[in-house]
Structures are given as structure tokens and as C-alpha cells.
Coordinates of C-alpha atoms in Angstrom, one line a residue:
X1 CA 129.8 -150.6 -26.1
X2 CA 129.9 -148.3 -28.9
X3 CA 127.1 -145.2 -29.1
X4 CA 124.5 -147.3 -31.0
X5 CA 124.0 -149.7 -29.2
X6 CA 123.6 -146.9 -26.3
X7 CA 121.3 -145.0 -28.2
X8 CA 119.2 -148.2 -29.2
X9 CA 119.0 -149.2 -25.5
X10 CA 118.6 -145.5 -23.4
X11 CA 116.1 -144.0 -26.4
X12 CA 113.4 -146.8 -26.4
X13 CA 113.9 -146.4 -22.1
X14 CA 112.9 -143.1 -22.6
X15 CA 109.6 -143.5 -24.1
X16 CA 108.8 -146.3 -22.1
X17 CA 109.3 -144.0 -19.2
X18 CA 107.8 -141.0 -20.4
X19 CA 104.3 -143.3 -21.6
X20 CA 104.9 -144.7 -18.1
X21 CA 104.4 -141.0 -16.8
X22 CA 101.5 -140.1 -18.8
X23 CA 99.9 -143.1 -18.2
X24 CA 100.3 -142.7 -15.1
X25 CA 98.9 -138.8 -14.1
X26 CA 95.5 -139.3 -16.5
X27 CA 95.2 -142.8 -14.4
X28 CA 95.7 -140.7 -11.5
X29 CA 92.9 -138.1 -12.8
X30 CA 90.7 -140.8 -13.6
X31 CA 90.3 -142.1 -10.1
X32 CA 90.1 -139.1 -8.4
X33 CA 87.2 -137.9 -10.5
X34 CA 85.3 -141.0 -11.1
X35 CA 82.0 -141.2 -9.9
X36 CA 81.7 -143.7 -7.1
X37 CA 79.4 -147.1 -8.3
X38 CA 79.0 -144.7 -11.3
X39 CA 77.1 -148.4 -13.6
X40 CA 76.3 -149.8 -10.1
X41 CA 72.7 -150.6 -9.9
X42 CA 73.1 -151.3 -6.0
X43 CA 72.2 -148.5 -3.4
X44 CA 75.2 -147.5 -0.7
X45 CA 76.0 -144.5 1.1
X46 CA 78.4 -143.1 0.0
X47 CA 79.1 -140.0 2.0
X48 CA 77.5 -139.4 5.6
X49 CA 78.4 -138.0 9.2
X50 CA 79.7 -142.0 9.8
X51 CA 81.1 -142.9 6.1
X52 CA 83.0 -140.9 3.5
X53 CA 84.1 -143.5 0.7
X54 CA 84.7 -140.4 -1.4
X55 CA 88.2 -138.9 -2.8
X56 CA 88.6 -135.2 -1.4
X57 CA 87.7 -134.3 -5.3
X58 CA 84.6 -136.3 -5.5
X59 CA 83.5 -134.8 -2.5
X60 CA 83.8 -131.6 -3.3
X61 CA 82.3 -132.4 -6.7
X62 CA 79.1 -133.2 -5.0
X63 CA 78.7 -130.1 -2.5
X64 CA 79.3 -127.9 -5.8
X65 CA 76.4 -129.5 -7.5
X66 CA 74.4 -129.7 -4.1
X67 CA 75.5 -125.7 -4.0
X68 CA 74.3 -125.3 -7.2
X69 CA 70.9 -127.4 -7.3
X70 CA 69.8 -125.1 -3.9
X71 CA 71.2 -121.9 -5.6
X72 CA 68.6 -122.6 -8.9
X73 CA 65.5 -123.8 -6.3
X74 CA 65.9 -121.5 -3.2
X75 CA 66.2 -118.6 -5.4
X76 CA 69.7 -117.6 -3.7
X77 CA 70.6 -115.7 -6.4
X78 CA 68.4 -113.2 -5.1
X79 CA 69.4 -109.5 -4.4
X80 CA 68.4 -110.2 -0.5
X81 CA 70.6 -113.3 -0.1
X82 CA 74.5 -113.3 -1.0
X83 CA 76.7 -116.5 -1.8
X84 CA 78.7 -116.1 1.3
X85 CA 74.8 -115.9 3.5
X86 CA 74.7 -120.0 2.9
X87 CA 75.7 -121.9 5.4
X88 CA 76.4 -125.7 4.9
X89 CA 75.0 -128.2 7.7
X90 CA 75.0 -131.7 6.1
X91 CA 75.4 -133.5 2.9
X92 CA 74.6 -137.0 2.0
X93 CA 75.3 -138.9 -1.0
X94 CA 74.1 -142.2 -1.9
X95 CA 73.9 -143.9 -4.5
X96 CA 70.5 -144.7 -6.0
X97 CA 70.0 -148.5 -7.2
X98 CA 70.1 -146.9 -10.5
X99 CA 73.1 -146.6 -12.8
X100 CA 74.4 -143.2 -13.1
X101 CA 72.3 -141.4 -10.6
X102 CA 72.8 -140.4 -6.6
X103 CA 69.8 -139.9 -4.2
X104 CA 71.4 -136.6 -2.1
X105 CA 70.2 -134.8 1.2
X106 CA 71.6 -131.1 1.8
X107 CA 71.1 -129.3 4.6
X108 CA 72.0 -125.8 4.6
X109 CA 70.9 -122.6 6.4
X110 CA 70.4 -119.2 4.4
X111 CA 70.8 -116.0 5.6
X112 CA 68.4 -113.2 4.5
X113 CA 68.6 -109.2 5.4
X114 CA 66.4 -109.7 8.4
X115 CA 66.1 -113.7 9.0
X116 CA 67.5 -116.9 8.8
X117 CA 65.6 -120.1 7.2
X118 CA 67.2 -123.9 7.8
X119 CA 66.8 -125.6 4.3
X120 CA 67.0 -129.0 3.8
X121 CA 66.4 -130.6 0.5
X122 CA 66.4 -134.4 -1.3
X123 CA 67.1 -134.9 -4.9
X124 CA 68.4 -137.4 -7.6
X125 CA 71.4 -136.3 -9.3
X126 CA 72.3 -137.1 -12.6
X127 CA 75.9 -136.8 -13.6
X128 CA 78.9 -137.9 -16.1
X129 CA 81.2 -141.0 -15.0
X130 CA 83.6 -137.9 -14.5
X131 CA 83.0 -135.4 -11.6
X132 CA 85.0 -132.8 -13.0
X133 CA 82.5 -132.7 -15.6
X134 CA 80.3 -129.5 -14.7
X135 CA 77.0 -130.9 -16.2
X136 CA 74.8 -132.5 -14.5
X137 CA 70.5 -133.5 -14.2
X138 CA 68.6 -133.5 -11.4
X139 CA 65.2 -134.1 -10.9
X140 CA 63.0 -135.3 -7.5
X141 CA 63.0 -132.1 -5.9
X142 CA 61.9 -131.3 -2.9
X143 CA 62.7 -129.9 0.5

């Protein structure tokens, strides 16, 4: 075979391969960070003591925004109450038998100077079909 023909054959393998590869890692990304049932309208646990359907990325998606939803509404960023003075007990995510949302229960305790208050709090959550996506809604409040 003479060089052309090589060329014509290995440099059309390389793309193929390296779109293959591409393709591949943002497939990859995709799942990891896609919101579970994200345009289901039907209600299922998602994550529990029992059931954890959940990619170690989505999971840790939703304790950051259940982090952040009690930071905002138990005042943590308070001078008497550090980051590191929250202790996680329980999360639950399920989601709601509406698209795009997630009914979730967090239980945490907080630590103050001189006591130490269990907190446990409900709330629909609000998010983008990706998880790595910082924004988020919530509403339903309370605790």
C-alpha cells in the first residue's frame, strides 16, 4: 500500500476515535449529574436510610443544597455558629409528582457557644436537569 491510501484510512480513524472520546466523557458527565426523574411527574424516593438510586455526584449535589437551604433559614451564618458546628443526621430526597422538583427532609444538629439544637427541616427543591448547576429554588419551608 502506498502512503495515501494509509493516510486516507488511519486519518479519518483518528477522528472517529477522538469524537468517540469526546462523546464519550460529556456522555459520562451527563449521567453523573443528571437529575434523577428530572420531567417525571411520578413521586419515588430517591435517596433514604434503605434506597440510594443516586450517583455519588448527585448525592452530594443534594446535601450541598440541603447545606445551603439550612445555612440561609437557620441563620448558621451567624457569628455564634461556625460551618464545621453542623452536624448531618439524615437526608431524604424524593421526588415530588412534579416535574423538576424534589420534596427533601434534612436532619442536622447545630452546635451553638453554649448548646446544641436538633434541626430537622422539609422543603421542595427546585433545580436544573444538571446537578452541577449551583442554582437552585426552594420554597415549602418549614422545620
Amino acid at each position: 500500500m502506498d502512503k495515501k491510501k494509509i493516510l486516507q484510512i488511519v486519518l479519518p480513524s483518528i477522528v472517529i476515535g477522538i469524537i468517540c472520546i469526546v462523546g464519550g466523557i460529556k456522555l459520562h458527565d451527563w449521567y453523573i449529574w443528571h437529575a434523577p426523574a428530572y420531567n417525571s411527574n411520578e413521586k419515588q424516593v430517591l435517596l433514604s436510610s434503605k434506597i440510594d438510586k443516586l450517583t455519588d455526584e448527585q448525592k452530594n449535589a443534594f446535601w450541598e443544597y440541603a447545606h445551603a437551604v439550612a445555612h440561609s433559614e437557620f441563620k448558621v451564618d451567624d457569628e455564634n455558629v461556625a460551618n464545621e458546628d453542623i452536624e448531618d443526621e439524615s437526608l431524604l430526597v424524593e421526588k415530588s409528582n412534579k416535574k423538576h422538583k424534589y420534596d427533601i427532609s434534612y436532619v442536622c444538629k447545630v452546635k451553638t457557644s453554649d448548646t446544641t439544637i436538633k434541626c430537622s427541616s422539609k422543603f421542595t427543591l427546585e433545580t436544573h436537569s444538571s446537578l452541577k448547576d449551583d442554582e437552585f429554588k426552594y420554597s415549602n419551608f418549614f422545620h
